[in-house]
Amino acid sequence: AKEQLLKIFEEELSDEFGGQVLRSMEQFQEEITEQSRELLVGTMQRCAADHTADNVVSTIDIPSDDMKGRVIGREGRNIRAFERLTGIDVVVDDTPGVIVVSGFDSVRREVARRAMEKLILDGRIHPARIEEIVNSTREEMDQLIYETGKKIAYENNVHGLKDKEFVHLGRLQYRTSHGQSVLEHLVEVSQLCGLMAGELKLDASLARRCGLLHDIGKAVDHE
């Protein structure tokens, strides 16, 4: 009788203990989920991100429609030289006061836009001058991209990067994804990771670095 009574008590206590553990786990999971939501929402409220529309064209204002003929050149030699050197299409149509440069490579398109603005301002438009302006603009663009990447890394307290990584970061300023600049997206993720790591008493510096570099592969193209 004693053994049977102990067995009954043991089974009842086991069921009660199991139920209590299950209820505690469910309550713990609910608390963790709620705290996670509060952490994420609180962190998001401390960050703000700008958005921009995806685009494959850039427009350049011209002083008069007579400039369109000079951009095209005799039998189209100027426009062909420009497109060959930049790898970007130039659209000269009936739209008054503008010339359009079009291409999916946003960095090349920005080089073409800047070079075209310089040519229009300079007024001397011929194949040799076009090549000179495009090459100098490309060098300026490379330096600007490097400086942008370096500035972004330092502003987000991410140190120890190599020159190539600065270049990759800088190139992402001219790329968009889902209506947002990829570089601004990486900065936002870096800030979010750093803030959340700080709340969780983790390495905020490492978290910012991971956030800033997590999608840097988008800067690597066919080149």
mmCIF file with all atom_site columns, C-alpha atoms in Angstrom:
data_model
loop_
_atom_site.group_PDB
_atom_site.id
_atom_site.type_symbol
_atom_site.label_atom_id
_atom_site.label_alt_id
_atom_site.label_comp_id
_atom_site.label_asym_id
_atom_site.label_entity_id
_atom_site.label_seq_id
_atom_site.pdbx_PDB_ins_code
_atom_site.Cartn_x
_atom_site.Cartn_y
_atom_site.Cartn_z
_atom_site.occupancy
_atom_site.B_iso_or_equiv
_atom_site.pdbx_formal_charge
_atom_site.auth_seq_id
_atom_site.auth_comp_id
_atom_site.auth_asym_id
_atom_site.auth_atom_id
_atom_site.pdbx_PDB_model_num
ATOM 1   C CA . ALA A 1 1   ? 0.000  0.000  0.000   1.00 0.00 ? 1   ALA A CA 1
ATOM 2   C CA . LYS A 1 2   ? 2.857  2.359  0.846   1.00 0.00 ? 2   LYS A CA 1
ATOM 3   C CA . GLU A 1 3   ? 4.567  1.717  -2.476  1.00 0.00 ? 3   GLU A CA 1
ATOM 4   C CA . GLN A 1 4   ? 1.312  2.185  -4.419  1.00 0.00 ? 4   GLN A CA 1
ATOM 5   C CA . LEU A 1 5   ? 0.597  5.444  -2.592  1.00 0.00 ? 5   LEU A CA 1
ATOM 6   C CA . LEU A 1 6   ? 4.074  6.791  -3.303  1.00 0.00 ? 6   LEU A CA 1
ATOM 7   C CA . LYS A 1 7   ? 3.692  5.834  -6.967  1.00 0.00 ? 7   LYS A CA 1
ATOM 8   C CA . ILE A 1 8   ? 0.385  7.713  -7.196  1.00 0.00 ? 8   ILE A CA 1
ATOM 9   C CA . PHE A 1 9   ? 1.929  10.795 -5.558  1.00 0.00 ? 9   PHE A CA 1
ATOM 10  C CA . GLU A 1 10  ? 4.945  10.573 -7.858  1.00 0.00 ? 10  GLU A CA 1
ATOM 11  C CA . GLU A 1 11  ? 2.761  10.506 -10.992 1.00 0.00 ? 11  GLU A CA 1
ATOM 12  C CA . GLU A 1 12  ? 0.635  13.413 -9.775  1.00 0.00 ? 12  GLU A CA 1
ATOM 13  C CA . LEU A 1 13  ? 3.668  15.477 -8.823  1.00 0.00 ? 13  LEU A CA 1
ATOM 14  C CA . SER A 1 14  ? 5.322  14.698 -12.167 1.00 0.00 ? 14  SER A CA 1
ATOM 15  C CA . ASP A 1 15  ? 2.265  15.897 -14.079 1.00 0.00 ? 15  ASP A CA 1
ATOM 16  C CA . GLU A 1 16  ? 1.993  19.011 -11.919 1.00 0.00 ? 16  GLU A CA 1
ATOM 17  C CA . PHE A 1 17  ? 5.692  19.794 -12.278 1.00 0.00 ? 17  PHE A CA 1
ATOM 18  C CA . GLY A 1 18  ? 5.587  19.269 -16.040 1.00 0.00 ? 18  GLY A CA 1
ATOM 19  C CA . GLY A 1 19  ? 2.591  21.579 -16.360 1.00 0.00 ? 19  GLY A CA 1
ATOM 20  C CA . GLN A 1 20  ? 4.273  24.229 -14.231 1.00 0.00 ? 20  GLN A CA 1
ATOM 21  C CA . VAL A 1 21  ? 7.450  24.076 -16.352 1.00 0.00 ? 21  VAL A CA 1
ATOM 22  C CA . LEU A 1 22  ? 5.391  24.378 -19.551 1.00 0.00 ? 22  LEU A CA 1
ATOM 23  C CA . ARG A 1 23  ? 3.482  27.385 -18.224 1.00 0.00 ? 23  ARG A CA 1
ATOM 24  C CA . SER A 1 24  ? 6.721  29.021 -17.117 1.00 0.00 ? 24  SER A CA 1
ATOM 25  C CA . MET A 1 25  ? 8.280  28.486 -20.537 1.00 0.00 ? 25  MET A CA 1
ATOM 26  C CA . GLU A 1 26  ? 5.241  29.976 -22.288 1.00 0.00 ? 26  GLU A CA 1
ATOM 27  C CA . GLN A 1 27  ? 5.288  32.992 -19.973 1.00 0.00 ? 27  GLN A CA 1
ATOM 28  C CA . PHE A 1 28  ? 9.045  33.392 -20.481 1.00 0.00 ? 28  PHE A CA 1
ATOM 29  C CA . GLN A 1 29  ? 8.624  33.223 -24.274 1.00 0.00 ? 29  GLN A CA 1
ATOM 30  C CA . GLU A 1 30  ? 5.904  35.897 -24.174 1.00 0.00 ? 30  GLU A CA 1
ATOM 31  C CA . GLU A 1 31  ? 8.100  38.180 -22.075 1.00 0.00 ? 31  GLU A CA 1
ATOM 32  C CA . ILE A 1 32  ? 11.090 37.682 -24.377 1.00 0.00 ? 32  ILE A CA 1
ATOM 33  C CA . THR A 1 33  ? 8.972  38.390 -27.469 1.00 0.00 ? 33  THR A CA 1
ATOM 34  C CA . GLU A 1 34  ? 7.569  41.558 -25.909 1.00 0.00 ? 34  GLU A CA 1
ATOM 35  C CA . GLN A 1 35  ? 11.010 42.765 -24.829 1.00 0.00 ? 35  GLN A CA 1
ATOM 36  C CA . SER A 1 36  ? 12.368 42.062 -28.320 1.00 0.00 ? 36  SER A CA 1
ATOM 37  C CA . ARG A 1 37  ? 9.584  44.124 -29.884 1.00 0.00 ? 37  ARG A CA 1
ATOM 38  C CA . GLU A 1 38  ? 10.242 46.995 -27.488 1.00 0.00 ? 38  GLU A CA 1
ATOM 39  C CA . LEU A 1 39  ? 13.973 46.844 -28.225 1.00 0.00 ? 39  LEU A CA 1
ATOM 40  C CA . LEU A 1 40  ? 13.456 46.847 -32.006 1.00 0.00 ? 40  LEU A CA 1
ATOM 41  C CA . VAL A 1 41  ? 10.801 49.571 -31.991 1.00 0.00 ? 41  VAL A CA 1
ATOM 42  C CA . GLY A 1 42  ? 12.801 51.739 -29.614 1.00 0.00 ? 42  GLY A CA 1
ATOM 43  C CA . THR A 1 43  ? 15.913 51.358 -31.752 1.00 0.00 ? 43  THR A CA 1
ATOM 44  C CA . MET A 1 44  ? 14.029 52.109 -34.984 1.00 0.00 ? 44  MET A CA 1
ATOM 45  C CA . GLN A 1 45  ? 12.567 55.268 -33.475 1.00 0.00 ? 45  GLN A CA 1
ATOM 46  C CA . ARG A 1 46  ? 16.098 56.530 -32.824 1.00 0.00 ? 46  ARG A CA 1
ATOM 47  C CA . CYS A 1 47  ? 17.078 56.166 -36.492 1.00 0.00 ? 47  CYS A CA 1
ATOM 48  C CA . ALA A 1 48  ? 15.813 57.926 -39.607 1.00 0.00 ? 48  ALA A CA 1
ATOM 49  C CA . ALA A 1 49  ? 16.515 56.997 -43.223 1.00 0.00 ? 49  ALA A CA 1
ATOM 50  C CA . ASP A 1 50  ? 16.019 58.890 -46.471 1.00 0.00 ? 50  ASP A CA 1
ATOM 51  C CA . HIS A 1 51  ? 14.517 57.189 -49.485 1.00 0.00 ? 51  HIS A CA 1
ATOM 52  C CA . THR A 1 52  ? 15.067 57.816 -53.168 1.00 0.00 ? 52  THR A CA 1
ATOM 53  C CA . ALA A 1 53  ? 13.392 56.450 -56.273 1.00 0.00 ? 53  ALA A CA 1
ATOM 54  C CA . ASP A 1 54  ? 15.185 53.863 -58.387 1.00 0.00 ? 54  ASP A CA 1
ATOM 55  C CA . ASN A 1 55  ? 16.384 55.534 -61.555 1.00 0.00 ? 55  ASN A CA 1
ATOM 56  C CA . VAL A 1 56  ? 18.246 54.635 -64.744 1.00 0.00 ? 56  VAL A CA 1
ATOM 57  C CA . VAL A 1 57  ? 18.349 58.089 -66.372 1.00 0.00 ? 57  VAL A CA 1
ATOM 58  C CA . SER A 1 58  ? 19.850 61.470 -65.529 1.00 0.00 ? 58  SER A CA 1
ATOM 59  C CA . THR A 1 59  ? 18.964 64.790 -67.137 1.00 0.00 ? 59  THR A CA 1
ATOM 60  C CA . ILE A 1 60  ? 21.309 67.670 -67.962 1.00 0.00 ? 60  ILE A CA 1
ATOM 61  C CA . ASP A 1 61  ? 20.007 71.181 -68.479 1.00 0.00 ? 61  ASP A CA 1
ATOM 62  C CA . ILE A 1 62  ? 21.268 73.021 -71.576 1.00 0.00 ? 62  ILE A CA 1
ATOM 63  C CA . PRO A 1 63  ? 21.283 76.788 -72.162 1.00 0.00 ? 63  PRO A CA 1
ATOM 64  C CA . SER A 1 64  ? 19.559 76.503 -75.554 1.00 0.00 ? 64  SER A CA 1
ATOM 65  C CA . ASP A 1 65  ? 18.393 73.860 -77.993 1.00 0.00 ? 65  ASP A CA 1
ATOM 66  C CA . ASP A 1 66  ? 21.234 74.849 -80.331 1.00 0.00 ? 66  ASP A CA 1
ATOM 67  C CA . MET A 1 67  ? 23.530 72.963 -77.934 1.00 0.00 ? 67  MET A CA 1
ATOM 68  C CA . LYS A 1 68  ? 21.876 69.688 -78.948 1.00 0.00 ? 68  LYS A CA 1
ATOM 69  C CA . GLY A 1 69  ? 23.346 69.968 -82.437 1.00 0.00 ? 69  GLY A CA 1
ATOM 70  C CA . ARG A 1 70  ? 26.815 70.577 -81.010 1.00 0.00 ? 70  ARG A CA 1
ATOM 71  C CA . VAL A 1 71  ? 26.478 67.579 -78.687 1.00 0.00 ? 71  VAL A CA 1
ATOM 72  C CA . ILE A 1 72  ? 25.508 65.370 -81.637 1.00 0.00 ? 72  ILE A CA 1
ATOM 73  C CA . GLY A 1 73  ? 28.281 66.763 -83.845 1.00 0.00 ? 73  GLY A CA 1
ATOM 74  C CA . ARG A 1 74  ? 28.809 66.404 -87.567 1.00 0.00 ? 74  ARG A CA 1
ATOM 75  C CA . GLU A 1 75  ? 27.251 63.111 -88.699 1.00 0.00 ? 75  GLU A CA 1
ATOM 76  C CA . GLY A 1 76  ? 26.928 62.170 -84.998 1.00 0.00 ? 76  GLY A CA 1
ATOM 77  C CA . ARG A 1 77  ? 30.668 61.901 -84.317 1.00 0.00 ? 77  ARG A CA 1
ATOM 78  C CA . ASN A 1 78  ? 30.503 63.710 -80.954 1.00 0.00 ? 78  ASN A CA 1
ATOM 79  C CA . ILE A 1 79  ? 27.655 61.707 -79.490 1.00 0.00 ? 79  ILE A CA 1
ATOM 80  C CA . ARG A 1 80  ? 29.195 58.426 -80.695 1.00 0.00 ? 80  ARG A CA 1
ATOM 81  C CA . ALA A 1 81  ? 32.550 59.318 -79.107 1.00 0.00 ? 81  ALA A CA 1
ATOM 82  C CA . PHE A 1 82  ? 30.836 60.236 -75.832 1.00 0.00 ? 82  PHE A CA 1
ATOM 83  C CA . GLU A 1 83  ? 28.827 56.993 -75.694 1.00 0.00 ? 83  GLU A CA 1
ATOM 84  C CA . ARG A 1 84  ? 31.899 54.908 -76.554 1.00 0.00 ? 84  ARG A CA 1
ATOM 85  C CA . LEU A 1 85  ? 34.012 56.500 -73.820 1.00 0.00 ? 85  LEU A CA 1
ATOM 86  C CA . THR A 1 86  ? 31.369 56.436 -71.068 1.00 0.00 ? 86  THR A CA 1
ATOM 87  C CA . GLY A 1 87  ? 29.426 53.295 -71.945 1.00 0.00 ? 87  GLY A CA 1
ATOM 88  C CA . ILE A 1 88  ? 26.217 55.307 -71.452 1.00 0.00 ? 88  ILE A CA 1
ATOM 89  C CA . ASP A 1 89  ? 23.484 56.137 -73.968 1.00 0.00 ? 89  ASP A CA 1
ATOM 90  C CA . VAL A 1 90  ? 22.780 59.800 -74.736 1.00 0.00 ? 90  VAL A CA 1
ATOM 91  C CA . VAL A 1 91  ? 19.197 60.691 -75.660 1.00 0.00 ? 91  VAL A CA 1
ATOM 92  C CA . VAL A 1 92  ? 18.748 63.940 -77.587 1.00 0.00 ? 92  VAL A CA 1
ATOM 93  C CA . ASP A 1 93  ? 15.070 64.343 -78.463 1.00 0.00 ? 93  ASP A CA 1
ATOM 94  C CA . ASP A 1 94  ? 12.489 67.106 -78.834 1.00 0.00 ? 94  ASP A CA 1
ATOM 95  C CA . THR A 1 95  ? 12.255 67.730 -75.079 1.00 0.00 ? 95  THR A CA 1
ATOM 96  C CA . PRO A 1 96  ? 13.191 71.402 -74.688 1.00 0.00 ? 96  PRO A CA 1
ATOM 97  C CA . GLY A 1 97  ? 16.127 72.454 -72.524 1.00 0.00 ? 97  GLY A CA 1
ATOM 98  C CA . VAL A 1 98  ? 17.461 69.026 -71.527 1.00 0.00 ? 98  VAL A CA 1
ATOM 99  C CA . ILE A 1 99  ? 19.665 66.158 -72.659 1.00 0.00 ? 99  ILE A CA 1
ATOM 100 C CA . VAL A 1 100 ? 19.241 62.713 -71.111 1.00 0.00 ? 100 VAL A CA 1
ATOM 101 C CA . VAL A 1 101 ? 21.946 60.157 -70.296 1.00 0.00 ? 101 VAL A CA 1
ATOM 102 C CA . SER A 1 102 ? 20.687 56.622 -69.724 1.00 0.00 ? 102 SER A CA 1
ATOM 103 C CA . GLY A 1 103 ? 22.281 53.452 -68.377 1.00 0.00 ? 103 GLY A CA 1
ATOM 104 C CA . PHE A 1 104 ? 21.888 50.802 -65.689 1.00 0.00 ? 104 PHE A CA 1
ATOM 105 C CA . ASP A 1 105 ? 25.395 51.333 -64.257 1.00 0.00 ? 105 ASP A CA 1
ATOM 106 C CA . SER A 1 106 ? 24.758 54.227 -61.900 1.00 0.00 ? 106 SER A CA 1
ATOM 107 C CA . VAL A 1 107 ? 28.446 55.061 -61.397 1.00 0.00 ? 107 VAL A CA 1
ATOM 108 C CA . ARG A 1 108 ? 29.091 55.283 -65.137 1.00 0.00 ? 108 ARG A CA 1
ATOM 109 C CA . ARG A 1 109 ? 25.920 57.313 -65.551 1.00 0.00 ? 109 ARG A CA 1
ATOM 110 C CA . GLU A 1 110 ? 27.086 59.791 -62.925 1.00 0.00 ? 110 GLU A CA 1
ATOM 111 C CA . VAL A 1 111 ? 30.452 60.105 -64.718 1.00 0.00 ? 111 VAL A CA 1
ATOM 112 C CA . ALA A 1 112 ? 28.593 60.741 -67.980 1.00 0.00 ? 112 ALA A CA 1
ATOM 113 C CA . ARG A 1 113 ? 26.324 63.335 -66.375 1.00 0.00 ? 113 ARG A CA 1
ATOM 114 C CA . ARG A 1 114 ? 29.209 65.263 -64.848 1.00 0.00 ? 114 ARG A CA 1
ATOM 115 C CA . ALA A 1 115 ? 31.268 65.068 -68.035 1.00 0.00 ? 115 ALA A CA 1
ATOM 116 C CA . MET A 1 116 ? 28.368 66.279 -70.165 1.00 0.00 ? 116 MET A CA 1
ATOM 117 C CA . GLU A 1 117 ? 27.785 69.241 -67.837 1.00 0.00 ? 117 GLU A CA 1
ATOM 118 C CA . LYS A 1 118 ? 31.472 70.194 -68.135 1.00 0.00 ? 118 LYS A CA 1
ATOM 119 C CA . LEU A 1 119 ? 31.400 69.924 -71.938 1.00 0.00 ? 119 LEU A CA 1
ATOM 120 C CA . ILE A 1 120 ? 28.299 72.099 -72.185 1.00 0.00 ? 120 ILE A CA 1
ATOM 121 C CA . LEU A 1 121 ? 29.827 74.663 -69.861 1.00 0.00 ? 121 LEU A CA 1
ATOM 122 C CA . ASP A 1 122 ? 33.141 74.597 -71.738 1.00 0.00 ? 122 ASP A CA 1
ATOM 123 C CA . GLY A 1 123 ? 31.524 74.836 -75.156 1.00 0.00 ? 123 GLY A CA 1
ATOM 124 C CA . ARG A 1 124 ? 34.364 73.067 -76.986 1.00 0.00 ? 124 ARG A CA 1
ATOM 125 C CA . ILE A 1 125 ? 32.750 69.792 -78.004 1.00 0.00 ? 125 ILE A CA 1
ATOM 126 C CA . HIS A 1 126 ? 34.759 67.512 -80.276 1.00 0.00 ? 126 HIS A CA 1
ATOM 127 C CA . PRO A 1 127 ? 36.034 63.914 -79.883 1.00 0.00 ? 127 PRO A CA 1
ATOM 128 C CA . ALA A 1 128 ? 39.465 64.848 -78.489 1.00 0.00 ? 128 ALA A CA 1
ATOM 129 C CA . ARG A 1 129 ? 37.995 67.236 -75.935 1.00 0.00 ? 129 ARG A CA 1
ATOM 130 C CA . ILE A 1 130 ? 35.317 64.706 -75.019 1.00 0.00 ? 130 ILE A CA 1
ATOM 131 C CA . GLU A 1 131 ? 37.966 62.079 -74.272 1.00 0.00 ? 131 GLU A CA 1
ATOM 132 C CA . GLU A 1 132 ? 39.941 64.529 -72.144 1.00 0.00 ? 132 GLU A CA 1
ATOM 133 C CA . ILE A 1 133 ? 36.887 65.597 -70.132 1.00 0.00 ? 133 ILE A CA 1
ATOM 134 C CA . VAL A 1 134 ? 35.578 62.044 -69.639 1.00 0.00 ? 134 VAL A CA 1
ATOM 135 C CA . ASN A 1 135 ? 38.958 60.757 -68.415 1.00 0.00 ? 135 ASN A CA 1
ATOM 136 C CA . SER A 1 136 ? 39.437 63.646 -65.964 1.00 0.00 ? 136 SER A CA 1
ATOM 137 C CA . THR A 1 137 ? 35.859 63.251 -64.706 1.00 0.00 ? 137 THR A CA 1
ATOM 138 C CA . ARG A 1 138 ? 36.389 59.532 -64.160 1.00 0.00 ? 138 ARG A CA 1
ATOM 139 C CA . GLU A 1 139 ? 39.496 60.249 -62.061 1.00 0.00 ? 139 GLU A CA 1
ATOM 140 C CA . GLU A 1 140 ? 37.577 62.821 -60.010 1.00 0.00 ? 140 GLU A CA 1
ATOM 141 C CA . MET A 1 141 ? 34.756 60.329 -59.539 1.00 0.00 ? 141 MET A CA 1
ATOM 142 C CA . ASP A 1 142 ? 37.138 57.606 -58.336 1.00 0.00 ? 142 ASP A CA 1
ATOM 143 C CA . GLN A 1 143 ? 38.561 59.992 -55.749 1.00 0.00 ? 143 GLN A CA 1
ATOM 144 C CA . LEU A 1 144 ? 35.090 61.133 -54.675 1.00 0.00 ? 144 LEU A CA 1
ATOM 145 C CA . ILE A 1 145 ? 33.944 57.528 -54.239 1.00 0.00 ? 145 ILE A CA 1
ATOM 146 C CA . TYR A 1 146 ? 36.988 56.707 -52.107 1.00 0.00 ? 146 TYR A CA 1
ATOM 147 C CA . GLU A 1 147 ? 36.560 59.798 -49.920 1.00 0.00 ? 147 GLU A CA 1
ATOM 148 C CA . THR A 1 148 ? 32.841 59.075 -49.470 1.00 0.00 ? 148 THR A CA 1
ATOM 149 C CA . GLY A 1 149 ? 33.489 55.519 -48.315 1.00 0.00 ? 149 GLY A CA 1
ATOM 150 C CA . LYS A 1 150 ? 36.226 56.657 -45.948 1.00 0.00 ? 150 LYS A CA 1
ATOM 151 C CA . LYS A 1 151 ? 34.008 59.369 -44.475 1.00 0.00 ? 151 LYS A CA 1
ATOM 152 C CA . ILE A 1 152 ? 31.083 56.984 -43.943 1.00 0.00 ? 152 ILE A CA 1
ATOM 153 C CA . ALA A 1 153 ? 33.301 54.423 -42.190 1.00 0.00 ? 153 ALA A CA 1
ATOM 154 C CA . TYR A 1 154 ? 34.759 57.004 -39.804 1.00 0.00 ? 154 TYR A CA 1
ATOM 155 C CA . GLU A 1 155 ? 31.393 58.622 -39.090 1.00 0.00 ? 155 GLU A CA 1
ATOM 156 C CA . ASN A 1 156 ? 30.058 55.214 -38.035 1.00 0.00 ? 156 ASN A CA 1
ATOM 157 C CA . ASN A 1 157 ? 33.138 54.398 -35.922 1.00 0.00 ? 157 ASN A CA 1
ATOM 158 C CA . VAL A 1 158 ? 34.159 51.507 -38.162 1.00 0.00 ? 158 VAL A CA 1
ATOM 159 C CA . HIS A 1 159 ? 37.952 51.448 -38.329 1.00 0.00 ? 159 HIS A CA 1
ATOM 160 C CA . GLY A 1 160 ? 40.620 49.253 -39.878 1.00 0.00 ? 160 GLY A CA 1
ATOM 161 C CA . LEU A 1 161 ? 39.086 49.005 -43.356 1.00 0.00 ? 161 LEU A CA 1
ATOM 162 C CA . LYS A 1 162 ? 41.231 48.721 -46.458 1.00 0.00 ? 162 LYS A CA 1
ATOM 163 C CA . ASP A 1 163 ? 41.212 51.133 -49.399 1.00 0.00 ? 163 ASP A CA 1
ATOM 164 C CA . LYS A 1 164 ? 39.257 48.680 -51.560 1.00 0.00 ? 164 LYS A CA 1
ATOM 165 C CA . GLU A 1 165 ? 36.526 48.497 -48.923 1.00 0.00 ? 165 GLU A CA 1
ATOM 166 C CA . PHE A 1 166 ? 36.311 52.302 -48.857 1.00 0.00 ? 166 PHE A CA 1
ATOM 167 C CA . VAL A 1 167 ? 35.828 52.209 -52.639 1.00 0.00 ? 167 VAL A CA 1
ATOM 168 C CA . HIS A 1 168 ? 33.090 49.574 -52.392 1.00 0.00 ? 168 HIS A CA 1
ATOM 169 C CA . LEU A 1 169 ? 31.254 51.617 -49.777 1.00 0.00 ? 169 LEU A CA 1
ATOM 170 C CA . GLY A 1 170 ? 31.542 54.798 -51.806 1.00 0.00 ? 170 GLY A CA 1
ATOM 171 C CA . ARG A 1 171 ? 30.185 53.130 -54.950 1.00 0.00 ? 171 ARG A CA 1
ATOM 172 C CA . LEU A 1 172 ? 27.052 52.120 -53.083 1.00 0.00 ? 172 LEU A CA 1
ATOM 173 C CA . GLN A 1 173 ? 26.090 55.795 -52.782 1.00 0.00 ? 173 GLN A CA 1
ATOM 174 C CA . TYR A 1 174 ? 25.045 55.588 -56.429 1.00 0.00 ? 174 TYR A CA 1
ATOM 175 C CA . ARG A 1 175 ? 23.104 52.331 -56.175 1.00 0.00 ? 175 ARG A CA 1
ATOM 176 C CA . THR A 1 176 ? 19.512 51.924 -55.025 1.00 0.00 ? 176 THR A CA 1
ATOM 177 C CA . SER A 1 177 ? 17.522 48.947 -53.793 1.00 0.00 ? 177 SER A CA 1
ATOM 178 C CA . HIS A 1 178 ? 13.794 48.954 -53.065 1.00 0.00 ? 178 HIS A CA 1
ATOM 179 C CA . GLY A 1 179 ? 13.634 52.719 -53.242 1.00 0.00 ? 179 GLY A CA 1
ATOM 180 C CA . GLN A 1 180 ? 16.556 53.391 -50.908 1.00 0.00 ? 180 GLN A CA 1
ATOM 181 C CA . SER A 1 181 ? 20.197 54.254 -51.438 1.00 0.00 ? 181 SER A CA 1
ATOM 182 C CA . VAL A 1 182 ? 22.196 51.094 -50.630 1.00 0.00 ? 182 VAL A CA 1
ATOM 183 C CA . LEU A 1 183 ? 24.811 53.144 -48.769 1.00 0.00 ? 183 LEU A CA 1
ATOM 184 C CA . GLU A 1 184 ? 22.143 54.830 -46.634 1.00 0.00 ? 184 GLU A CA 1
ATOM 185 C CA . HIS A 1 185 ? 20.676 51.380 -45.996 1.00 0.00 ? 185 HIS A CA 1
ATOM 186 C CA . LEU A 1 186 ? 24.035 50.084 -44.737 1.00 0.00 ? 186 LEU A CA 1
ATOM 187 C CA . VAL A 1 187 ? 24.470 53.126 -42.503 1.00 0.00 ? 187 VAL A CA 1
ATOM 188 C CA . GLU A 1 188 ? 20.992 52.601 -41.087 1.00 0.00 ? 188 GLU A CA 1
ATOM 189 C CA . VAL A 1 189 ? 21.652 48.904 -40.432 1.00 0.00 ? 189 VAL A CA 1
ATOM 190 C CA . SER A 1 190 ? 24.984 49.779 -38.812 1.00 0.00 ? 190 SER A CA 1
ATOM 191 C CA . GLN A 1 191 ? 23.301 52.241 -36.465 1.00 0.00 ? 191 GLN A CA 1
ATOM 192 C CA . LEU A 1 192 ? 20.514 49.779 -35.613 1.00 0.00 ? 192 LEU A CA 1
ATOM 193 C CA . CYS A 1 193 ? 23.005 47.000 -34.882 1.00 0.00 ? 193 CYS A CA 1
ATOM 194 C CA . GLY A 1 194 ? 25.114 49.266 -32.693 1.00 0.00 ? 194 GLY A CA 1
ATOM 195 C CA . LEU A 1 195 ? 22.121 50.502 -30.699 1.00 0.00 ? 195 LEU A CA 1
ATOM 196 C CA . MET A 1 196 ? 20.726 47.014 -30.170 1.00 0.00 ? 196 MET A CA 1
ATOM 197 C CA . ALA A 1 197 ? 24.143 45.659 -29.190 1.00 0.00 ? 197 ALA A CA 1
ATOM 198 C CA . GLY A 1 198 ? 24.448 48.455 -26.639 1.00 0.00 ? 198 GLY A CA 1
ATOM 199 C CA . GLU A 1 199 ? 21.057 47.577 -25.134 1.00 0.00 ? 199 GLU A CA 1
ATOM 200 C CA . LEU A 1 200 ? 22.075 43.916 -24.937 1.00 0.00 ? 200 LEU A CA 1
ATOM 201 C CA . LYS A 1 201 ? 25.494 44.727 -23.405 1.00 0.00 ? 201 LYS A CA 1
ATOM 202 C CA . LEU A 1 202 ? 27.311 43.309 -26.454 1.00 0.00 ? 202 LEU A CA 1
ATOM 203 C CA . ASP A 1 203 ? 30.201 44.643 -28.561 1.00 0.00 ? 203 ASP A CA 1
ATOM 204 C CA . ALA A 1 204 ? 28.613 47.700 -30.230 1.00 0.00 ? 204 ALA A CA 1
ATOM 205 C CA . SER A 1 205 ? 31.725 48.402 -32.334 1.00 0.00 ? 205 SER A CA 1
ATOM 206 C CA . LEU A 1 206 ? 31.692 44.916 -33.850 1.00 0.00 ? 206 LEU A CA 1
ATOM 207 C CA . ALA A 1 207 ? 27.938 45.124 -34.424 1.00 0.00 ? 207 ALA A CA 1
ATOM 208 C CA . ARG A 1 208 ? 28.285 48.439 -36.297 1.00 0.00 ? 208 ARG A CA 1
ATOM 209 C CA . ARG A 1 209 ? 31.059 46.960 -38.441 1.00 0.00 ? 209 ARG A CA 1
ATOM 210 C CA . CYS A 1 210 ? 28.947 43.913 -39.326 1.00 0.00 ? 210 CYS A CA 1
ATOM 211 C CA . GLY A 1 211 ? 25.966 46.118 -40.144 1.00 0.00 ? 211 GLY A CA 1
ATOM 212 C CA . LEU A 1 212 ? 27.958 48.464 -42.377 1.00 0.00 ? 212 LEU A CA 1
ATOM 213 C CA . LEU A 1 213 ? 29.680 45.688 -44.340 1.00 0.00 ? 213 LEU A CA 1
ATOM 214 C CA . HIS A 1 214 ? 26.935 43.043 -44.440 1.00 0.00 ? 214 HIS A CA 1
ATOM 215 C CA . ASP A 1 215 ? 25.736 43.951 -47.961 1.00 0.00 ? 215 ASP A CA 1
ATOM 216 C CA . ILE A 1 216 ? 28.904 45.457 -49.425 1.00 0.00 ? 216 ILE A CA 1
ATOM 217 C CA . GLY A 1 217 ? 28.938 42.766 -52.119 1.00 0.00 ? 217 GLY A CA 1
ATOM 218 C CA . LYS A 1 218 ? 26.389 44.821 -54.081 1.00 0.00 ? 218 LYS A CA 1
ATOM 219 C CA . ALA A 1 219 ? 29.247 47.167 -54.998 1.00 0.00 ? 219 ALA A CA 1
ATOM 220 C CA . VAL A 1 220 ? 31.022 44.412 -56.916 1.00 0.00 ? 220 VAL A CA 1
ATOM 221 C CA . ASP A 1 221 ? 29.885 44.437 -60.539 1.00 0.00 ? 221 ASP A CA 1
ATOM 222 C CA . HIS A 1 222 ? 31.008 42.742 -63.759 1.00 0.00 ? 222 HIS A CA 1
ATOM 223 C CA . GLU A 1 223 ? 34.254 44.721 -63.658 1.00 0.00 ? 223 GLU A CA 1
#
